[in-house]
Short mmCIF file of C-alpha atoms and ligand atoms in Angstrom, two decimals:
data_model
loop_
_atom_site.label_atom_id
_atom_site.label_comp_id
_atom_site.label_asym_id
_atom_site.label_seq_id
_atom_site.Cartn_x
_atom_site.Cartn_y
_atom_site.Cartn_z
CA UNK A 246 -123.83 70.01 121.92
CA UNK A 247 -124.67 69.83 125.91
CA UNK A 248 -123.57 72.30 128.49
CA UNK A 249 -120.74 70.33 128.55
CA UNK A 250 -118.62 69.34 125.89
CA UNK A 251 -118.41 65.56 125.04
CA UNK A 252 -114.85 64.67 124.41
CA UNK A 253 -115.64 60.54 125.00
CA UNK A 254 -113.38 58.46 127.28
CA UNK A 255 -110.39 58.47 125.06
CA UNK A 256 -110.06 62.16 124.53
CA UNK A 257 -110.11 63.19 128.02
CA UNK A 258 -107.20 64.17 129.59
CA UNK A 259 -105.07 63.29 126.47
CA UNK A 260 -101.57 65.18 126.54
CA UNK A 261 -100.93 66.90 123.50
CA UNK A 262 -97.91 68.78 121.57
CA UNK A 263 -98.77 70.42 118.38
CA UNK A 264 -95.91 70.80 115.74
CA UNK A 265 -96.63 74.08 113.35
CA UNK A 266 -99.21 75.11 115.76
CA UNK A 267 -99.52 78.66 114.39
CA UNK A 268 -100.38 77.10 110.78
CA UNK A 269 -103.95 76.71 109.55
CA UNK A 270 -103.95 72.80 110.88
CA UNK A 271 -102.61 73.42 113.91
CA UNK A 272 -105.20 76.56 114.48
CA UNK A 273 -107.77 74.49 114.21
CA UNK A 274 -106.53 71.61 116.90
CA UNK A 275 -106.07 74.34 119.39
CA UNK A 276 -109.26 75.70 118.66
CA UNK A 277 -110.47 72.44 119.63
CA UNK A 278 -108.31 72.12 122.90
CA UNK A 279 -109.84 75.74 123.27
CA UNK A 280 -113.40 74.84 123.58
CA UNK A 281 -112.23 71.49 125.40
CA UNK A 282 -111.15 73.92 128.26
CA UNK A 283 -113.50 76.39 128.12
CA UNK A 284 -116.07 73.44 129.00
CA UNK A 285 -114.90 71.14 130.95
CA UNK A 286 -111.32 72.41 132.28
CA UNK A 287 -107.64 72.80 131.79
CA UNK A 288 -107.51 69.32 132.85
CA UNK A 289 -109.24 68.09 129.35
CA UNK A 290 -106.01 68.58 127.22
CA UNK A 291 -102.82 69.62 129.11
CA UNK A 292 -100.10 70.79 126.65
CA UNK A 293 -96.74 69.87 126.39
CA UNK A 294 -95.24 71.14 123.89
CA UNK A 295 -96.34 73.81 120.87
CA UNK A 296 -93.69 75.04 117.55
CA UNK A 297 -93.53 77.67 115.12
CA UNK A 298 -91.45 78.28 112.29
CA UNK A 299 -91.37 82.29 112.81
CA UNK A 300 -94.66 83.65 113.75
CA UNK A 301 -92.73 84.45 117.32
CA UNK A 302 -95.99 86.59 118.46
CA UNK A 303 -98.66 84.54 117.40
CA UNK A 304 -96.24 81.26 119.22
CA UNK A 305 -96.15 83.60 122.47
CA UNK A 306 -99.89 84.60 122.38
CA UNK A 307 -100.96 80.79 121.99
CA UNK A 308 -98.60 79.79 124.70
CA UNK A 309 -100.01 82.37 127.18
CA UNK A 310 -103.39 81.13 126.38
CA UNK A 311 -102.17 77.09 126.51
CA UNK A 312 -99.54 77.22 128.97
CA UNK A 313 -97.52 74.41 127.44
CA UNK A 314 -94.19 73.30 129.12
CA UNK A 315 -92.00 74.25 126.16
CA UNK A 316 -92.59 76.49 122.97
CA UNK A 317 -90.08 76.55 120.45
CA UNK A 318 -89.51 78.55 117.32
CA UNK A 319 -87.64 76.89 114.81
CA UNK A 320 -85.84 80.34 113.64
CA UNK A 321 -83.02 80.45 115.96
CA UNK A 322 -82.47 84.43 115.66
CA UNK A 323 -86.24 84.46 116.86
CA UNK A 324 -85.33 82.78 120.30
CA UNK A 325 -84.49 86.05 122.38
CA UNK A 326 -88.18 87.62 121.68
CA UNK A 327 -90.10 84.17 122.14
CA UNK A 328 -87.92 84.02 125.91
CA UNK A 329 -88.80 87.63 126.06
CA UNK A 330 -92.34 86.82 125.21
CA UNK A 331 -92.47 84.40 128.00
CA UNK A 332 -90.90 85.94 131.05
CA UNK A 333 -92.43 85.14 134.02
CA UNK A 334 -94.95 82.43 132.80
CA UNK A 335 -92.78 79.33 133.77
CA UNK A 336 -92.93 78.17 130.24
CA UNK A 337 -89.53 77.02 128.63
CA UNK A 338 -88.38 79.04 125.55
CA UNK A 339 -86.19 76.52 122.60
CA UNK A 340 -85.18 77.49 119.30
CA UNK A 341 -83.83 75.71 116.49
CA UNK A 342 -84.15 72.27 114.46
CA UNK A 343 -82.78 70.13 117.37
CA UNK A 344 -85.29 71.88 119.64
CA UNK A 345 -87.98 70.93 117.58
CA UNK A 346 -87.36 67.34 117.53
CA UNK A 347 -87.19 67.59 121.61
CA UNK A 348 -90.46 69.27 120.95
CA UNK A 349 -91.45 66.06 119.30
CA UNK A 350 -89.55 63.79 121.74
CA UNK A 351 -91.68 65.10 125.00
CA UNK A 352 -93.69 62.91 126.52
CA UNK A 353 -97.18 63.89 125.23
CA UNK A 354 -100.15 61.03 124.18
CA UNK A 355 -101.21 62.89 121.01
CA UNK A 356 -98.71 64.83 118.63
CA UNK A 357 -99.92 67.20 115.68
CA UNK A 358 -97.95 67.02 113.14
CA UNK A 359 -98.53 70.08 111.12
CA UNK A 360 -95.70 71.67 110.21
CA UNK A 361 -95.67 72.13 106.09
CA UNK A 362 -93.13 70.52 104.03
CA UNK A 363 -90.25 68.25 104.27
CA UNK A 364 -89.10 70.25 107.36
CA UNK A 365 -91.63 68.38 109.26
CA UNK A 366 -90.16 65.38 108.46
CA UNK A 367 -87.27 65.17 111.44
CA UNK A 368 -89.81 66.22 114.51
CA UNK A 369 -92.62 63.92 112.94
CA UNK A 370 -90.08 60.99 113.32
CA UNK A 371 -88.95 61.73 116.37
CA UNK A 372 -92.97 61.67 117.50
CA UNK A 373 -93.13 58.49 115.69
CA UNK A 374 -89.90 56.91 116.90
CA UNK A 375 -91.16 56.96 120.65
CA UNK A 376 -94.39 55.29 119.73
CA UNK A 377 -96.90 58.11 120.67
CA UNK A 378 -100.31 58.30 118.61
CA UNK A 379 -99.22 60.84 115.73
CA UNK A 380 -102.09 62.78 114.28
CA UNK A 381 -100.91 63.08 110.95
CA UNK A 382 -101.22 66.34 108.49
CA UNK A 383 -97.85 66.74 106.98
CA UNK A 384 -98.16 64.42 104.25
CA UNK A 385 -94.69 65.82 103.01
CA UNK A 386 -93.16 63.26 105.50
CA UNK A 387 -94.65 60.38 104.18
CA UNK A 388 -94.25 61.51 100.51
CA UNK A 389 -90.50 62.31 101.07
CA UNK A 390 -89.49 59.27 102.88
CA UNK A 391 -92.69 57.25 102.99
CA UNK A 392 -91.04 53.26 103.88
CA UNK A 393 -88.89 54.96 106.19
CA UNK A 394 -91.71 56.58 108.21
CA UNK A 395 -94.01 53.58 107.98
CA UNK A 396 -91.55 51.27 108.78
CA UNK A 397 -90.40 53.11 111.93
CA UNK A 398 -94.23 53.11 112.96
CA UNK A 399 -94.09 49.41 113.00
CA UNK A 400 -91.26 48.85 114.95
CA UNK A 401 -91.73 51.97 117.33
CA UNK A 402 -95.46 50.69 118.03
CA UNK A 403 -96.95 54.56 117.72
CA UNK A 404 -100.17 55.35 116.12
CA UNK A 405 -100.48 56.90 112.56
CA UNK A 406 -104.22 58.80 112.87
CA UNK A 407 -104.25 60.31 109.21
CA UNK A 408 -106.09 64.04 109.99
CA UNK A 409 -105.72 64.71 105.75
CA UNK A 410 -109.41 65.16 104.90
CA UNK A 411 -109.32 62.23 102.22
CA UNK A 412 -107.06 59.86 104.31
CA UNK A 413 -109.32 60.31 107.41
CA UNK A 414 -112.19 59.39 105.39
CA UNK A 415 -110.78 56.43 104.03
CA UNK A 416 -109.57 55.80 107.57
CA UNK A 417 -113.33 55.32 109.14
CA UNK A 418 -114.62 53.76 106.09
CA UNK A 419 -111.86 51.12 105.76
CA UNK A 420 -112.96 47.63 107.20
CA UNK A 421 -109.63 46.27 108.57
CA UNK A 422 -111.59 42.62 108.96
CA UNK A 423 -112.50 42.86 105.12
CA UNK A 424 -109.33 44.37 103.61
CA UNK A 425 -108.77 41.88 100.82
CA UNK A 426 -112.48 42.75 99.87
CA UNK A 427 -111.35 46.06 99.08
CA UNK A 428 -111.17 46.74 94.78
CA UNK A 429 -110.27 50.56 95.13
CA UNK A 430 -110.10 53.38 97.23
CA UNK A 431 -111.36 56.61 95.81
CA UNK A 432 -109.74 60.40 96.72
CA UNK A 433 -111.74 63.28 95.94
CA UNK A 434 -109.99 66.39 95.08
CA UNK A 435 -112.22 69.80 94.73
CA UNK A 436 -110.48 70.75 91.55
CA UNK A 437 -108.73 74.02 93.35
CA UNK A 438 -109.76 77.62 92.14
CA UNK A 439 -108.98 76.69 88.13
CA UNK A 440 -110.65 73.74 87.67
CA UNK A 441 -112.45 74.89 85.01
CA UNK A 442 -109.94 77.47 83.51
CA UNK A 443 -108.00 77.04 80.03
CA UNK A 444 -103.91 76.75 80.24
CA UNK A 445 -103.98 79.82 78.05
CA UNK A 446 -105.72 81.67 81.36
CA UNK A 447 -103.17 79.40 83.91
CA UNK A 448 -100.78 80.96 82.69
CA UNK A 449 -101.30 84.41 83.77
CA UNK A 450 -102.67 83.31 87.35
CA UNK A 451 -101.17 85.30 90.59
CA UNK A 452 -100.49 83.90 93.79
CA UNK A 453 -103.00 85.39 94.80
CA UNK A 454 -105.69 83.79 92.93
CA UNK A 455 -104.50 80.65 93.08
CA UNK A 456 -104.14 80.49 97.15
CA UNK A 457 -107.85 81.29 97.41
CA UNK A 458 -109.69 77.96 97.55
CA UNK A 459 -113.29 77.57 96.92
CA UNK A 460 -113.96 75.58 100.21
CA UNK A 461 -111.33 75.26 102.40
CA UNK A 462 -108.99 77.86 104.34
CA UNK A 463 -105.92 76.43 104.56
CA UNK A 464 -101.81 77.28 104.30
CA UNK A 465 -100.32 78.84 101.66
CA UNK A 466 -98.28 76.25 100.30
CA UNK A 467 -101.09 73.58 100.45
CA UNK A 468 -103.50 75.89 98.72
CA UNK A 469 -100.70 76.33 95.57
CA UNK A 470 -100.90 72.56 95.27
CA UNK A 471 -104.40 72.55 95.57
CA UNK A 472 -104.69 74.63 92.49
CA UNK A 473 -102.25 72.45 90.59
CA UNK A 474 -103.39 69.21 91.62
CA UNK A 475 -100.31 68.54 92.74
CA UNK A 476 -101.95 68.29 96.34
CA UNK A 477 -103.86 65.44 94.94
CA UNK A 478 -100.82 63.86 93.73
CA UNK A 479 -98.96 63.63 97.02
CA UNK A 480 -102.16 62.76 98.65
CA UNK A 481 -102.09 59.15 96.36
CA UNK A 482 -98.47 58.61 97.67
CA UNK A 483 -99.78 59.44 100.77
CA UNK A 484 -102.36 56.90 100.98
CA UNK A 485 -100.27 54.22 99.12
CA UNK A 486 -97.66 54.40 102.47
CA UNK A 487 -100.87 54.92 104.90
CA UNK A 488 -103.05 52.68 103.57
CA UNK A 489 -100.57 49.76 101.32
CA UNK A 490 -102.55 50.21 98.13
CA UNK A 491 -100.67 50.49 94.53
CA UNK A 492 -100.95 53.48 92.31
CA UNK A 493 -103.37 51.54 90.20
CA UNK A 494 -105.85 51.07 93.08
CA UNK A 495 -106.35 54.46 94.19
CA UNK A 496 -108.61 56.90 91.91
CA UNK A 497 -108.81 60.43 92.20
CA UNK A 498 -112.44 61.75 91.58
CA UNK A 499 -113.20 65.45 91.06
CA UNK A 500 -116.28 66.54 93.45
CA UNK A 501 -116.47 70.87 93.40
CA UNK A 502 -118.34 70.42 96.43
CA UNK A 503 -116.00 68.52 98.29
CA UNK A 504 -118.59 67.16 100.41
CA UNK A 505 -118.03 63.95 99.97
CA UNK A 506 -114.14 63.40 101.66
CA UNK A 507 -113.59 60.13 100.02
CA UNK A 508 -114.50 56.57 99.32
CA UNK A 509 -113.56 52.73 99.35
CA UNK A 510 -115.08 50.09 97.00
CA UNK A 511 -115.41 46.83 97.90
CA UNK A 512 -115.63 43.62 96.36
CA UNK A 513 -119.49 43.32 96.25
CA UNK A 514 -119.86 46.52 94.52
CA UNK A 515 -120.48 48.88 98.20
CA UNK A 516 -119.02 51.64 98.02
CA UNK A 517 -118.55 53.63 101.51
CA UNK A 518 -118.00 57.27 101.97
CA UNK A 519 -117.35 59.61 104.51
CA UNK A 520 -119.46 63.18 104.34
CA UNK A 521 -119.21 66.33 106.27
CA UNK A 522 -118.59 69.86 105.50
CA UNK A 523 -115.43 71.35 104.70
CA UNK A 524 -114.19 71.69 108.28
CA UNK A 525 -110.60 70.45 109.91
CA UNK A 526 -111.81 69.97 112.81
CA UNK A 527 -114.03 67.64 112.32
CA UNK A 528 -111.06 65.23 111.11
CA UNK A 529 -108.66 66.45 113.48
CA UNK A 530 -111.59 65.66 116.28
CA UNK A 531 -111.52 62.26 115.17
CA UNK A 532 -107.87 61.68 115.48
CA UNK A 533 -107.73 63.78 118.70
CA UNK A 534 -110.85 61.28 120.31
CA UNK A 535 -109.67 58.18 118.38
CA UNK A 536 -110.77 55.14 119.22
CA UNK A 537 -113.81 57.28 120.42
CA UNK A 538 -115.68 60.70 119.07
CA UNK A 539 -115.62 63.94 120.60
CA UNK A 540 -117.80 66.91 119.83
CA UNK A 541 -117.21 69.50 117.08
CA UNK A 542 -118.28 72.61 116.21
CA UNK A 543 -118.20 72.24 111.90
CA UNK A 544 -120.84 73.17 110.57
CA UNK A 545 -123.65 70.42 110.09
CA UNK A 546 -123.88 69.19 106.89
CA UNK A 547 -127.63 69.72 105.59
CA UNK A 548 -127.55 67.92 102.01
CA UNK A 549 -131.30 69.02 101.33
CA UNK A 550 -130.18 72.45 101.29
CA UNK A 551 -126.56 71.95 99.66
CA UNK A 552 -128.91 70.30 96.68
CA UNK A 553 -126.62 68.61 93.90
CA UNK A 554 -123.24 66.96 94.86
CA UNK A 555 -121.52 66.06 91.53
CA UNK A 556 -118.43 64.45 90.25
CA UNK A 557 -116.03 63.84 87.10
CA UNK A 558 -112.57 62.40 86.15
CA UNK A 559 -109.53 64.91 86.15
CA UNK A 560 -108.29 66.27 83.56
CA UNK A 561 -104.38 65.32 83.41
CA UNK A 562 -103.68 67.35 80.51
CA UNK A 563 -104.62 70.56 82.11
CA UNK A 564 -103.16 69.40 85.30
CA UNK A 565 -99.92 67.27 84.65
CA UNK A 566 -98.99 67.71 88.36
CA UNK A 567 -101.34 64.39 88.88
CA UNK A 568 -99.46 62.57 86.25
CA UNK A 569 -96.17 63.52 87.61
CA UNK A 570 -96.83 62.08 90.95
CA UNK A 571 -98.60 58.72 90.06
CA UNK A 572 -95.24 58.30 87.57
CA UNK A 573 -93.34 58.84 90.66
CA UNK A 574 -95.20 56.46 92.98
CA UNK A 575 -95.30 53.71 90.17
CA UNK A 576 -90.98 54.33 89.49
CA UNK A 577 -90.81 54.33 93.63
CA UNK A 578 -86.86 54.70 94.27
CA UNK A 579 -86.31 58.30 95.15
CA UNK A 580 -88.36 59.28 92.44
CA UNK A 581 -91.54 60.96 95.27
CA UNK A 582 -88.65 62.18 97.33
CA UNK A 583 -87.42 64.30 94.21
CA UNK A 584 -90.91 65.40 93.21
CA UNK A 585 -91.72 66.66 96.25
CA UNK A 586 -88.60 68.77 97.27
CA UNK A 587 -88.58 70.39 93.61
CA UNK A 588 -92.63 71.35 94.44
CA UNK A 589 -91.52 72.72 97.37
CA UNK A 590 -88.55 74.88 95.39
CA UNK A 591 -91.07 75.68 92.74
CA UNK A 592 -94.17 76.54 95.14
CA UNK A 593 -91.91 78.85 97.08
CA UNK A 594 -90.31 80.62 93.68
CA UNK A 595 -93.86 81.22 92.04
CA UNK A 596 -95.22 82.94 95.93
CA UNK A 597 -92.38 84.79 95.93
CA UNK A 598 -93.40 85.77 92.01
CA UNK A 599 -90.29 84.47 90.51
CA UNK A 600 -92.02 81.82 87.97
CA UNK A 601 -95.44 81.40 86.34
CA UNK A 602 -98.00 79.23 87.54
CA UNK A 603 -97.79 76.73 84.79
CA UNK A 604 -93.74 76.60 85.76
CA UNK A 605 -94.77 74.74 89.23
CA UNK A 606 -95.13 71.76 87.34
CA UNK A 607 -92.75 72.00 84.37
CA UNK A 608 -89.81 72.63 86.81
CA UNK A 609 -90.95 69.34 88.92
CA UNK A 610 -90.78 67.12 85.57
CA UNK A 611 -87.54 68.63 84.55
CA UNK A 612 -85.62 68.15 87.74
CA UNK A 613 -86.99 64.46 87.70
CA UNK A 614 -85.58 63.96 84.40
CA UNK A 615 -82.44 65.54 85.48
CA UNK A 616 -82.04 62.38 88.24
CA UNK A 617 -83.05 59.94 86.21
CA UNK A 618 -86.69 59.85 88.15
CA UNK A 619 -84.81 58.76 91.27
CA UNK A 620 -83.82 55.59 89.38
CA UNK A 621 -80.19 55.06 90.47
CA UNK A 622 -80.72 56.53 94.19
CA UNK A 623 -79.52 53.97 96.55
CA UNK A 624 -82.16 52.75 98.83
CA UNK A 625 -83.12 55.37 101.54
CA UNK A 626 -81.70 53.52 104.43
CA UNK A 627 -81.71 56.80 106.84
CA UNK A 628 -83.25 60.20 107.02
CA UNK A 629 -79.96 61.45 106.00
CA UNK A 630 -80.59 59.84 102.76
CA UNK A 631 -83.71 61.54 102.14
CA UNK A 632 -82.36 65.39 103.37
CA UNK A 633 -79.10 64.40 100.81
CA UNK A 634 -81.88 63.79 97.81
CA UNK A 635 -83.93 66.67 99.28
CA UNK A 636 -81.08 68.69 98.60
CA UNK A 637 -79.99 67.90 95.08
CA UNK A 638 -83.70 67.80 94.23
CA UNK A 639 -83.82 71.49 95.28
CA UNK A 640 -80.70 72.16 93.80
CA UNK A 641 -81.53 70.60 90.63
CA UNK A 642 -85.02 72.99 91.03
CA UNK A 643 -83.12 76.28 91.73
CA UNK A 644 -80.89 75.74 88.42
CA UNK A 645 -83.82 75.37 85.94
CA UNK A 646 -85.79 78.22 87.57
CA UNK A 647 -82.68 80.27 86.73
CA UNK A 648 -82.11 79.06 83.32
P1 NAD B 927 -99.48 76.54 107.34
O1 NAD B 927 -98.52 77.15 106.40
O2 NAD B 927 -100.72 77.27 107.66
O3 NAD B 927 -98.73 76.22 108.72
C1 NAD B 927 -97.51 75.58 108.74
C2 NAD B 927 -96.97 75.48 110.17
O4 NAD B 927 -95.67 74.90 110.09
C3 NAD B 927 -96.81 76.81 110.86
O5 NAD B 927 -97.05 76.66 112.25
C4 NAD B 927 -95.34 77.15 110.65
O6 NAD B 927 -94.82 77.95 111.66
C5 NAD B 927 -94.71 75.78 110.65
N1 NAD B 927 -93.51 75.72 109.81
C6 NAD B 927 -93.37 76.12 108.53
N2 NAD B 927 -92.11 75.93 108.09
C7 NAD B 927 -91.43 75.40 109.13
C8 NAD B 927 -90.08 75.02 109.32
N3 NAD B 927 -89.16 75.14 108.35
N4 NAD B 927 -89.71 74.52 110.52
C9 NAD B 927 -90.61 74.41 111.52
N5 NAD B 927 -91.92 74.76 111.40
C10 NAD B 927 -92.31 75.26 110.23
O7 NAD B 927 -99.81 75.09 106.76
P2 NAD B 927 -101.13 74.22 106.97
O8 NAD B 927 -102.11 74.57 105.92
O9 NAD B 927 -101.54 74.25 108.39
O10 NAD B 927 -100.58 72.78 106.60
C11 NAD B 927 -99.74 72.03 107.45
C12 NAD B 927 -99.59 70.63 106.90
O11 NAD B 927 -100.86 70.00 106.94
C13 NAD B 927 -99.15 70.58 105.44
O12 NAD B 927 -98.31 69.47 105.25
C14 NAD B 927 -100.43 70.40 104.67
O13 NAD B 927 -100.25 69.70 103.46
C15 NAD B 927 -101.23 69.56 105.64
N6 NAD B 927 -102.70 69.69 105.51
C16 NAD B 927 -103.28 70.90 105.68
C17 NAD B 927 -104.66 71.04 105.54
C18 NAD B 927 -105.35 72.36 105.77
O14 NAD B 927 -106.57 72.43 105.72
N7 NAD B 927 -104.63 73.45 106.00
C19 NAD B 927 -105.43 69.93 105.21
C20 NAD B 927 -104.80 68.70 105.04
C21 NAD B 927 -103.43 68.59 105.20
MG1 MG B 928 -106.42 66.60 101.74
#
């Protein structure tokens, strides 16, 4: 890197909102924007809008340092301390879900969406719905209500940048001329912290063990799917409604390394790949600079030294999570809308030590049964549609975690 940073033509000057900026995602975009600044100005990124769930200090800290317009915590009691917080910086205190989605609905170039789950789904719309580029990280959204979100994209004219690792990859690798060409796309998945352990040993797993990742540091919630695959699993929905491919043309390959961020295989047997090291930024630089590049600060990948990269298939016996969501994807209906809000109910009920690790995925199969796998939900015409199945999902969730 120069004395000064190289953000390319695109980047500069980009105005950008961040929804779940005090996550791990959205962490890592303002420590981006940070270095931006620090380099070449204020001017490089100006900020409309940053959220929070209910990290009110860390939300008032980041919007001292970023002077947005408006910060907003989605926990309405929280309000009073985040104006508090802000007295006399100018900077306009919201609260709420409605005040999220104005969040969303500000006129910024760029929007991070990084809140976690399907609560990110209303403010990621309402990014989407006034055609802005939307750097995308919740994958929640597109797994709850995938057509809906895609199809608003279309009409709306925004931007979908996927900043998922795996979807990014797949993003610079994919030749949009040669797109029939394409046999497969390939995910890798890093196997999470008990990829080698026996279900006997799963069983008796803490939430602490299994939110510590081998190679990346990430959210809670995320790093619980990681170690059940399940991440994996919404990651193939995910690039089915990114990317239009069917369950039976996306692969997921195991690579411990996760070096090697994933892969598309064309017609004439070339197979391309994305590489770097295990690093958000560097993805979320590439949305942030898209169609250009930007600097980063990730570590530089030196393959000489990182010696062997290796791979192998998953084991879907071990993890059924994997198995669970390709079922859903192949049913369709409102069976990946039901997986994902009963994840959600069981992710939250085994941190909160209330069910085994191995329960994660046995209470996502039952509460699919329970509905049929989605197979008699009338299309989801709205995104009430999607919150109503959300619900009964969770509800569905909450009664065999009791039983
Ligand atoms: P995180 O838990 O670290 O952060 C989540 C953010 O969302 C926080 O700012 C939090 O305040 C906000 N939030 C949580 N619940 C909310 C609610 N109900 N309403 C409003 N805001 C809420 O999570 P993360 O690891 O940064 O992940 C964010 C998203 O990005 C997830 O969908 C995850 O799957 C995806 N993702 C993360 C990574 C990663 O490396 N962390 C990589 C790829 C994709
Ligand atoms: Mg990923």
């Amino acid at each position: 890197m120069g004395l000064t940073m190289d953000l390319g033509d695109a980047a500069f000057g980009k105005r950008i909102t961040v929804l779940g900026s005090t996550g791990s995602v959205g962490c890592s975009t303002l420590d981006l924007v940070a270095r931006a600044r620090d380099s070449i100005g204020v001017e490089a990124f100006p900020i409309e809008a940053l959220t929070a769930h209910s990290n009110v200090a860390e939300l008032i800290s980041q919007a001292r340092t970023f002077k947005p317009q408006l910060a907003v915590i989605g926990e309405p009691a929280l309000l009073d301390d985040l104006r508090e917080g802000l007295a006399g910086t100018g900077i306009k205190a919201a609260g709420g879900p409605s005040a999220l989605i104005e969040a969303a609905q500000r006129p910024a170039d760029w929007v991070m969406a990084a809140i976690v789950g399907a609560a990110g789904l209303a403010p990621t719309y309402a990014a989407i719905e006034r055609g802005a580029q939307v750097a995308l990280a919740n994958k929640e959204c597109l797994v709850c209500a995938g057509e809906l979100v895609m199809a608003l994209a279309r009409r709306s004219g925004a931007t979908l940048l996927p900043a998922d690792s795996e979807h990014n990859a797949i993003f610079q690798v994919l030749e949009q001329a040669n797109r029939d060409a394409i046999e497969k796309i390939i995910l890798t998945a890093s196997g999470g912290p008990f990829l080698n352990m026996s279900l006997d040993d799963m069983a008796h797993v803490t939430p602490a063990q299994a939110v510590a990742h081998p190679n990346w540091s990430m959210g809670e919630k995320i790093s619980v799917d990681s170690a059940t695959m399940m991440n994996k699993g919404l990651e193939v929905i995910e690039a089915h409604y990114l990317f239009g491919f069917g369950a039976d043309e996306i692969e997921v390959l195991i690579h411990p390394q996760s070096v090697v961020h994933s892969m598309v295989a064309y017609r004439d047997g070339s197979v391309l790949a994305q590489l770097g090291s295990p690093d958000m930024r560097t993805p979320i630089a590439h949305t942030l600079a898209w169609p250009g590049r930007m600097d980063a600060p990730s570590e530089r990948l030196d393959l000489a030294e990182r010696g062997a990269l290796t791979f192998e298939s998953p084991d879907e016996t071990r993890f059924p999570a994997l198995r669970l969501a390709r079922n859903s994807l192949q049913i369709g209906r409102g069976a990946p809308t039901i997986l994902n809000a009963a994840n959600e109910a069981a992710v939250t009920a085994f941190l909160g030590g209330r069910i085994g690790f191995l329960d994660i995925p046995r209470v996502v199969e039952g509460a699919l049964d329970r509905m049929n796998n989605g197979r008699g939900v009338a299309d989801l015409n709205a995104l009430e549609d999607v919150f109503a199945l959300d619900s009964q999902a969770r509800e569905q969730a909450k009664q065999l975690m009791s039983a």
